[in-house]
mmCIF file of C-alpha atoms in Angstrom:
data_model
loop_
_atom_site.group_PDB
_atom_site.id
_atom_site.type_symbol
_atom_site.label_atom_id
_atom_site.label_comp_id
_atom_site.label_asym_id
_atom_site.label_seq_id
_atom_site.Cartn_x
_atom_site.Cartn_y
_atom_site.Cartn_z
ATOM 1 C CA ASP A 1 89.979 134.463 122.185
ATOM 2 C CA ALA A 2 88.890 132.979 118.866
ATOM 3 C CA GLY A 3 91.366 129.959 119.307
ATOM 4 C CA VAL A 4 94.101 129.082 116.686
ATOM 5 C CA ILE A 5 93.356 130.085 113.104
ATOM 6 C CA GLN A 6 94.542 128.773 110.263
ATOM 7 C CA SER A 7 94.532 129.368 106.416
ATOM 8 C CA PRO A 8 93.308 128.429 104.043
ATOM 9 C CA ARG A 9 90.659 126.442 104.880
ATOM 10 C CA HIS A 10 91.168 124.724 101.666
ATOM 11 C CA GLU A 11 93.577 124.697 99.297
ATOM 12 C CA VAL A 12 93.761 123.261 95.658
ATOM 13 C CA THR A 13 97.244 123.509 93.241
ATOM 14 C CA GLU A 14 99.309 121.475 90.929
ATOM 15 C CA MET A 15 102.079 119.279 91.217
ATOM 16 C CA GLY A 16 105.033 121.754 90.884
ATOM 17 C CA GLN A 17 103.456 124.929 92.600
ATOM 18 C CA GLU A 18 104.768 126.302 95.657
ATOM 19 C CA VAL A 19 101.933 126.306 98.506
ATOM 20 C CA THR A 20 101.705 128.408 101.716
ATOM 21 C CA LEU A 21 99.823 127.618 104.865
ATOM 22 C CA ARG A 22 99.408 129.629 107.501
ATOM 23 C CA CYS A 23 98.853 129.975 111.140
ATOM 24 C CA LYS A 24 98.067 132.325 114.569
ATOM 25 C CA PRO A 25 98.409 130.661 117.132
ATOM 26 C CA ILE A 26 96.523 131.727 120.228
ATOM 27 C CA SER A 27 97.703 134.947 122.414
ATOM 28 C CA GLY A 28 99.878 134.018 124.534
ATOM 29 C CA HIS A 29 101.077 130.385 124.149
ATOM 30 C CA ASP A 30 104.291 129.806 123.597
ATOM 31 C CA TYR A 31 104.811 126.554 122.141
ATOM 32 C CA LEU A 32 103.503 126.090 118.013
ATOM 33 C CA PHE A 33 103.094 122.661 116.876
ATOM 34 C CA TRP A 34 102.548 121.498 112.759
ATOM 35 C CA TYR A 35 100.944 118.434 112.237
ATOM 36 C CA ARG A 36 100.212 116.556 108.795
ATOM 37 C CA GLN A 37 97.180 114.190 108.807
ATOM 38 C CA THR A 38 96.787 111.018 106.343
ATOM 39 C CA MET A 39 95.134 108.457 105.848
ATOM 40 C CA MET A 40 98.580 105.845 105.910
ATOM 41 C CA ARG A 41 100.164 107.668 108.630
ATOM 42 C CA GLY A 42 97.590 109.435 110.797
ATOM 43 C CA LEU A 43 98.330 112.387 112.828
ATOM 44 C CA GLU A 44 102.039 113.361 112.581
ATOM 45 C CA LEU A 45 104.059 115.714 114.203
ATOM 46 C CA LEU A 46 105.830 118.059 111.374
ATOM 47 C CA ILE A 47 107.729 120.387 113.102
ATOM 48 C CA TYR A 48 107.483 122.681 116.659
ATOM 49 C CA PHE A 49 108.374 125.896 117.739
ATOM 50 C CA ASN A 50 108.784 127.481 121.490
ATOM 51 C CA ASN A 51 108.682 131.315 121.711
ATOM 52 C CA ASN A 52 109.284 131.658 118.246
ATOM 53 C CA VAL A 53 112.703 129.373 117.339
ATOM 54 C CA PRO A 54 112.030 125.738 115.753
ATOM 55 C CA ILE A 55 113.201 123.354 118.431
ATOM 56 C CA ASP A 56 112.334 120.117 116.111
ATOM 57 C CA ASP A 57 111.968 119.667 112.673
ATOM 58 C CA SER A 58 113.165 115.956 112.266
ATOM 59 C CA GLY A 59 109.560 115.162 111.672
ATOM 60 C CA MET A 60 109.626 117.226 108.223
ATOM 61 C CA PRO A 61 109.590 114.992 106.002
ATOM 62 C CA GLU A 62 112.093 116.235 103.538
ATOM 63 C CA ASP A 63 113.750 119.440 101.842
ATOM 64 C CA ARG A 64 110.679 120.391 100.170
ATOM 65 C CA PHE A 65 109.184 121.656 103.290
ATOM 66 C CA SER A 66 109.843 124.924 105.535
ATOM 67 C CA ALA A 67 108.443 126.294 108.119
ATOM 68 C CA LYS A 68 108.917 129.844 109.860
ATOM 69 C CA MET A 69 107.935 131.755 112.611
ATOM 70 C CA PRO A 70 108.674 135.706 112.387
ATOM 71 C CA ASN A 71 106.863 136.606 115.483
ATOM 72 C CA ALA A 72 104.618 134.990 118.101
ATOM 73 C CA SER A 73 101.621 135.168 116.326
ATOM 74 C CA PHE A 74 102.105 133.915 113.057
ATOM 75 C CA SER A 75 104.095 130.737 111.384
ATOM 76 C CA THR A 76 104.261 129.524 107.912
ATOM 77 C CA LEU A 77 104.654 125.701 106.720
ATOM 78 C CA LYS A 78 105.471 126.080 102.771
ATOM 79 C CA ILE A 79 106.045 123.402 100.410
ATOM 80 C CA GLN A 80 108.022 124.179 97.644
ATOM 81 C CA PRO A 81 107.664 122.710 94.934
ATOM 82 C CA SER A 82 103.994 120.711 95.962
ATOM 83 C CA GLU A 83 104.199 116.520 95.012
ATOM 84 C CA PRO A 84 100.180 114.983 94.842
ATOM 85 C CA ARG A 85 101.700 112.636 97.730
ATOM 86 C CA ASP A 86 101.805 116.480 99.782
ATOM 87 C CA SER A 87 98.096 115.856 99.887
ATOM 88 C CA ALA A 88 96.294 115.726 103.236
ATOM 89 C CA VAL A 89 95.383 117.978 106.062
ATOM 90 C CA TYR A 90 97.897 119.742 107.664
ATOM 91 C CA PHE A 91 97.201 121.088 110.933
ATOM 92 C CA CYS A 92 97.884 123.698 113.337
ATOM 93 C CA ALA A 93 98.384 123.923 117.284
ATOM 94 C CA SER A 94 99.537 125.931 120.540
ATOM 95 C CA SER A 95 100.256 125.565 124.075
ATOM 96 C CA LEU A 96 100.981 127.168 126.674
ATOM 97 C CA ASP A 97 104.204 125.488 128.221
ATOM 98 C CA THR A 98 104.970 121.820 127.236
ATOM 99 C CA SER A 99 107.784 121.064 130.178
ATOM 100 C CA GLY A 100 106.687 117.998 130.421
ATOM 101 C CA ALA A 101 104.315 118.093 128.230
ATOM 102 C CA THR A 102 101.734 118.374 130.360
ATOM 103 C CA ASP A 103 99.629 121.502 128.774
ATOM 104 C CA THR A 104 96.642 120.460 126.216
ATOM 105 C CA GLN A 105 97.559 121.570 122.683
ATOM 106 C CA TYR A 106 95.002 123.698 120.938
ATOM 107 C CA PHE A 107 94.264 122.658 117.273
ATOM 108 C CA GLY A 108 93.493 124.648 114.814
ATOM 109 C CA PRO A 109 90.481 123.812 112.154
ATOM 110 C CA GLY A 110 93.442 122.897 109.854
ATOM 111 C CA THR A 111 93.959 123.320 105.929
ATOM 112 C CA ARG A 112 92.769 120.654 103.266
ATOM 113 C CA LEU A 113 95.296 120.681 100.977
ATOM 114 C CA THR A 114 95.064 118.919 97.391
ATOM 115 C CA VAL A 115 97.852 118.561 94.771
ATOM 116 C CA LEU A 116 96.933 117.948 91.629
ATOM 117 C CA ILE B 1 110.018 105.302 116.617
ATOM 118 C CA LEU B 2 107.705 105.955 119.685
ATOM 119 C CA ASN B 3 104.561 102.924 119.194
ATOM 120 C CA VAL B 4 101.438 104.357 120.711
ATOM 121 C CA GLU B 5 98.274 101.263 120.066
ATOM 122 C CA GLN B 6 94.674 102.204 120.126
ATOM 123 C CA SER B 7 92.177 99.783 120.039
ATOM 124 C CA PRO B 8 89.067 98.358 118.722
ATOM 125 C CA GLN B 9 89.879 100.770 115.417
ATOM 126 C CA SER B 10 85.944 101.504 114.979
ATOM 127 C CA LEU B 11 83.189 100.325 117.377
ATOM 128 C CA HIS B 12 79.652 100.801 116.757
ATOM 129 C CA VAL B 13 76.802 100.865 119.394
ATOM 130 C CA GLN B 14 73.294 101.305 119.815
ATOM 131 C CA GLU B 15 72.397 104.557 121.804
ATOM 132 C CA GLY B 16 72.560 104.083 125.083
ATOM 133 C CA ASP B 17 75.070 101.843 125.574
ATOM 134 C CA SER B 18 78.272 101.669 127.632
ATOM 135 C CA THR B 19 81.920 101.451 126.227
ATOM 136 C CA ASN B 20 85.283 101.393 126.212
ATOM 137 C CA PHE B 21 88.149 101.667 124.183
ATOM 138 C CA THR B 22 92.105 101.063 125.173
ATOM 139 C CA CYS B 23 95.197 102.910 124.420
ATOM 140 C CA SER B 24 98.805 101.521 124.868
ATOM 141 C CA PHE B 25 101.470 103.440 124.854
ATOM 142 C CA PRO B 26 105.314 102.837 126.032
ATOM 143 C CA SER B 27 105.748 102.467 130.177
ATOM 144 C CA SER B 28 109.527 104.470 130.089
ATOM 145 C CA ASN B 29 109.844 108.015 130.031
ATOM 146 C CA PHE B 30 106.388 109.002 130.585
ATOM 147 C CA TYR B 31 105.261 112.032 130.448
ATOM 148 C CA ALA B 32 101.445 112.312 130.087
ATOM 149 C CA LEU B 33 98.955 111.042 128.358
ATOM 150 C CA HIS B 34 96.861 113.149 126.439
ATOM 151 C CA TRP B 35 93.154 112.211 125.185
ATOM 152 C CA TYR B 36 91.239 114.491 122.506
ATOM 153 C CA ARG B 37 88.171 114.193 120.781
ATOM 154 C CA TRP B 38 87.632 114.150 116.765
ATOM 155 C CA GLU B 39 84.907 114.730 115.137
ATOM 156 C CA THR B 40 84.639 114.495 111.390
ATOM 157 C CA ALA B 41 85.681 117.936 109.668
ATOM 158 C CA LYS B 42 86.240 119.346 112.709
ATOM 159 C CA SER B 43 89.640 120.029 114.526
ATOM 160 C CA PRO B 44 90.780 117.260 117.547
ATOM 161 C CA GLU B 45 89.016 118.635 120.566
ATOM 162 C CA ALA B 46 91.164 118.324 123.991
ATOM 163 C CA LEU B 47 89.606 115.756 126.692
ATOM 164 C CA PHE B 48 92.266 114.667 129.447
ATOM 165 C CA VAL B 49 95.859 115.035 130.510
ATOM 166 C CA MET B 50 97.020 112.478 132.705
ATOM 167 C CA THR B 51 99.805 112.458 134.214
ATOM 168 C CA LEU B 52 100.566 110.094 137.730
ATOM 169 C CA ASN B 53 100.023 106.072 137.120
ATOM 170 C CA GLY B 54 96.328 105.756 138.730
ATOM 171 C CA ASP B 55 95.003 109.303 137.500
ATOM 172 C CA GLU B 56 91.105 109.222 136.998
ATOM 173 C CA LYS B 57 89.733 111.946 135.190
ATOM 174 C CA LYS B 58 86.295 112.639 134.622
ATOM 175 C CA LYS B 59 83.826 114.868 131.763
ATOM 176 C CA GLY B 60 80.486 114.217 132.129
ATOM 177 C CA ARG B 61 79.293 110.750 130.734
ATOM 178 C CA ILE B 62 83.308 109.997 129.523
ATOM 179 C CA SER B 63 85.800 109.289 131.997
ATOM 180 C CA ALA B 64 89.389 107.768 131.790
ATOM 181 C CA THR B 65 91.957 106.009 133.762
ATOM 182 C CA LEU B 66 95.667 105.698 133.679
ATOM 183 C CA ASN B 67 98.485 102.991 134.349
ATOM 184 C CA THR B 68 101.674 104.208 133.241
ATOM 185 C CA LYS B 69 103.987 100.795 134.815
ATOM 186 C CA GLU B 70 101.925 98.622 132.034
ATOM 187 C CA GLY B 71 100.978 101.082 129.388
ATOM 188 C CA TYR B 72 97.732 101.823 128.839
ATOM 189 C CA SER B 73 94.995 103.982 129.461
ATOM 190 C CA TYR B 74 91.223 103.133 129.041
ATOM 191 C CA LEU B 75 88.092 106.001 128.378
ATOM 192 C CA TYR B 76 85.037 104.856 128.956
ATOM 193 C CA ILE B 77 81.763 106.507 127.690
ATOM 194 C CA LYS B 78 78.398 105.758 129.775
ATOM 195 C CA GLY B 79 75.092 105.902 128.017
ATOM 196 C CA SER B 80 76.321 106.490 125.001
ATOM 197 C CA GLN B 81 74.249 109.171 122.593
ATOM 198 C CA PRO B 82 74.592 109.349 119.078
ATOM 199 C CA GLU B 83 76.463 113.045 119.336
ATOM 200 C CA ASP B 84 79.212 110.884 121.221
ATOM 201 C CA SER B 85 80.125 109.409 117.797
ATOM 202 C CA ALA B 86 83.532 110.293 117.198
ATOM 203 C CA THR B 87 87.264 109.751 116.693
ATOM 204 C CA TYR B 88 88.513 109.647 120.109
ATOM 205 C CA LEU B 89 92.799 109.886 119.742
ATOM 206 C CA CYS B 90 95.360 109.519 122.784
ATOM 207 C CA ALA B 91 98.622 110.580 122.658
ATOM 208 C CA PHE B 92 101.434 109.714 124.161
ATOM 209 C CA SER B 93 104.686 111.717 125.814
ATOM 210 C CA GLY B 94 107.891 111.166 126.330
ATOM 211 C CA SER B 95 111.137 112.363 126.768
ATOM 212 C CA ALA B 96 110.562 114.182 123.700
ATOM 213 C CA ARG B 97 108.257 116.483 125.409
ATOM 214 C CA GLN B 98 106.168 115.990 121.956
ATOM 215 C CA LEU B 99 103.142 114.142 120.989
ATOM 216 C CA THR B 100 102.998 111.305 119.949
ATOM 217 C CA PHE B 101 99.246 110.247 118.680
ATOM 218 C CA GLY B 102 97.769 106.906 118.103
ATOM 219 C CA SER B 103 95.575 106.250 115.034
ATOM 220 C CA GLY B 104 92.421 106.125 117.123
ATOM 221 C CA THR B 105 88.761 104.656 117.646
ATOM 222 C CA GLN B 106 86.581 105.524 115.925
ATOM 223 C CA LEU B 107 83.099 105.739 117.433
ATOM 224 C CA THR B 108 79.516 104.928 115.979
ATOM 225 C CA VAL B 109 76.746 105.591 118.267
ATOM 226 C CA LEU B 110 73.261 104.105 116.361
ATOM 227 C CA PRO B 111 70.330 105.843 117.543
#
């Protein structure tokens, strides 16, 4: 398996622009997670899906952020409009089953977002 | 807000030294404790998932122990090598069934 795939790997955009980050989870994994990593806050969970359904989006910072999972093999995280404080590395992870959250989460390579 | 703390924040050791670091987490509503290894410019890579009090896991020169009653886990590296240099993250899973990560221990092994 190719592992979790994210695109783009790097994104530089200007304040106010829309940004779309993409993720393809490992085939057969039921759970998909979006994380953001910053120096100040470390690695924090934004939202996660189970079988394409959003379960908990309490970590999404504000209405400018939205995430979708139209099918089992694809998810997007959108920021509209983007702001400089959104600059971070965004990771996508997937796991087989988190009943009891004992299953390993496999992380993608991340997207480094810079908003100027 | 769940409090997952790791110490020390950073650590420098000489090649061949053994080392250990700590992860503290809430002792209530415990489901699992995960350890990840995160090399610069790469993605976090799973090391261990621990679920039972007293669990001990081992992978090569790296091992971990778990005390759920008092809320801590230790990660040990025996005979550190330069390739062990990375940030080691622990993540706690409680009743919310999602992972809350610590801020990590950054290990540098000097040749």
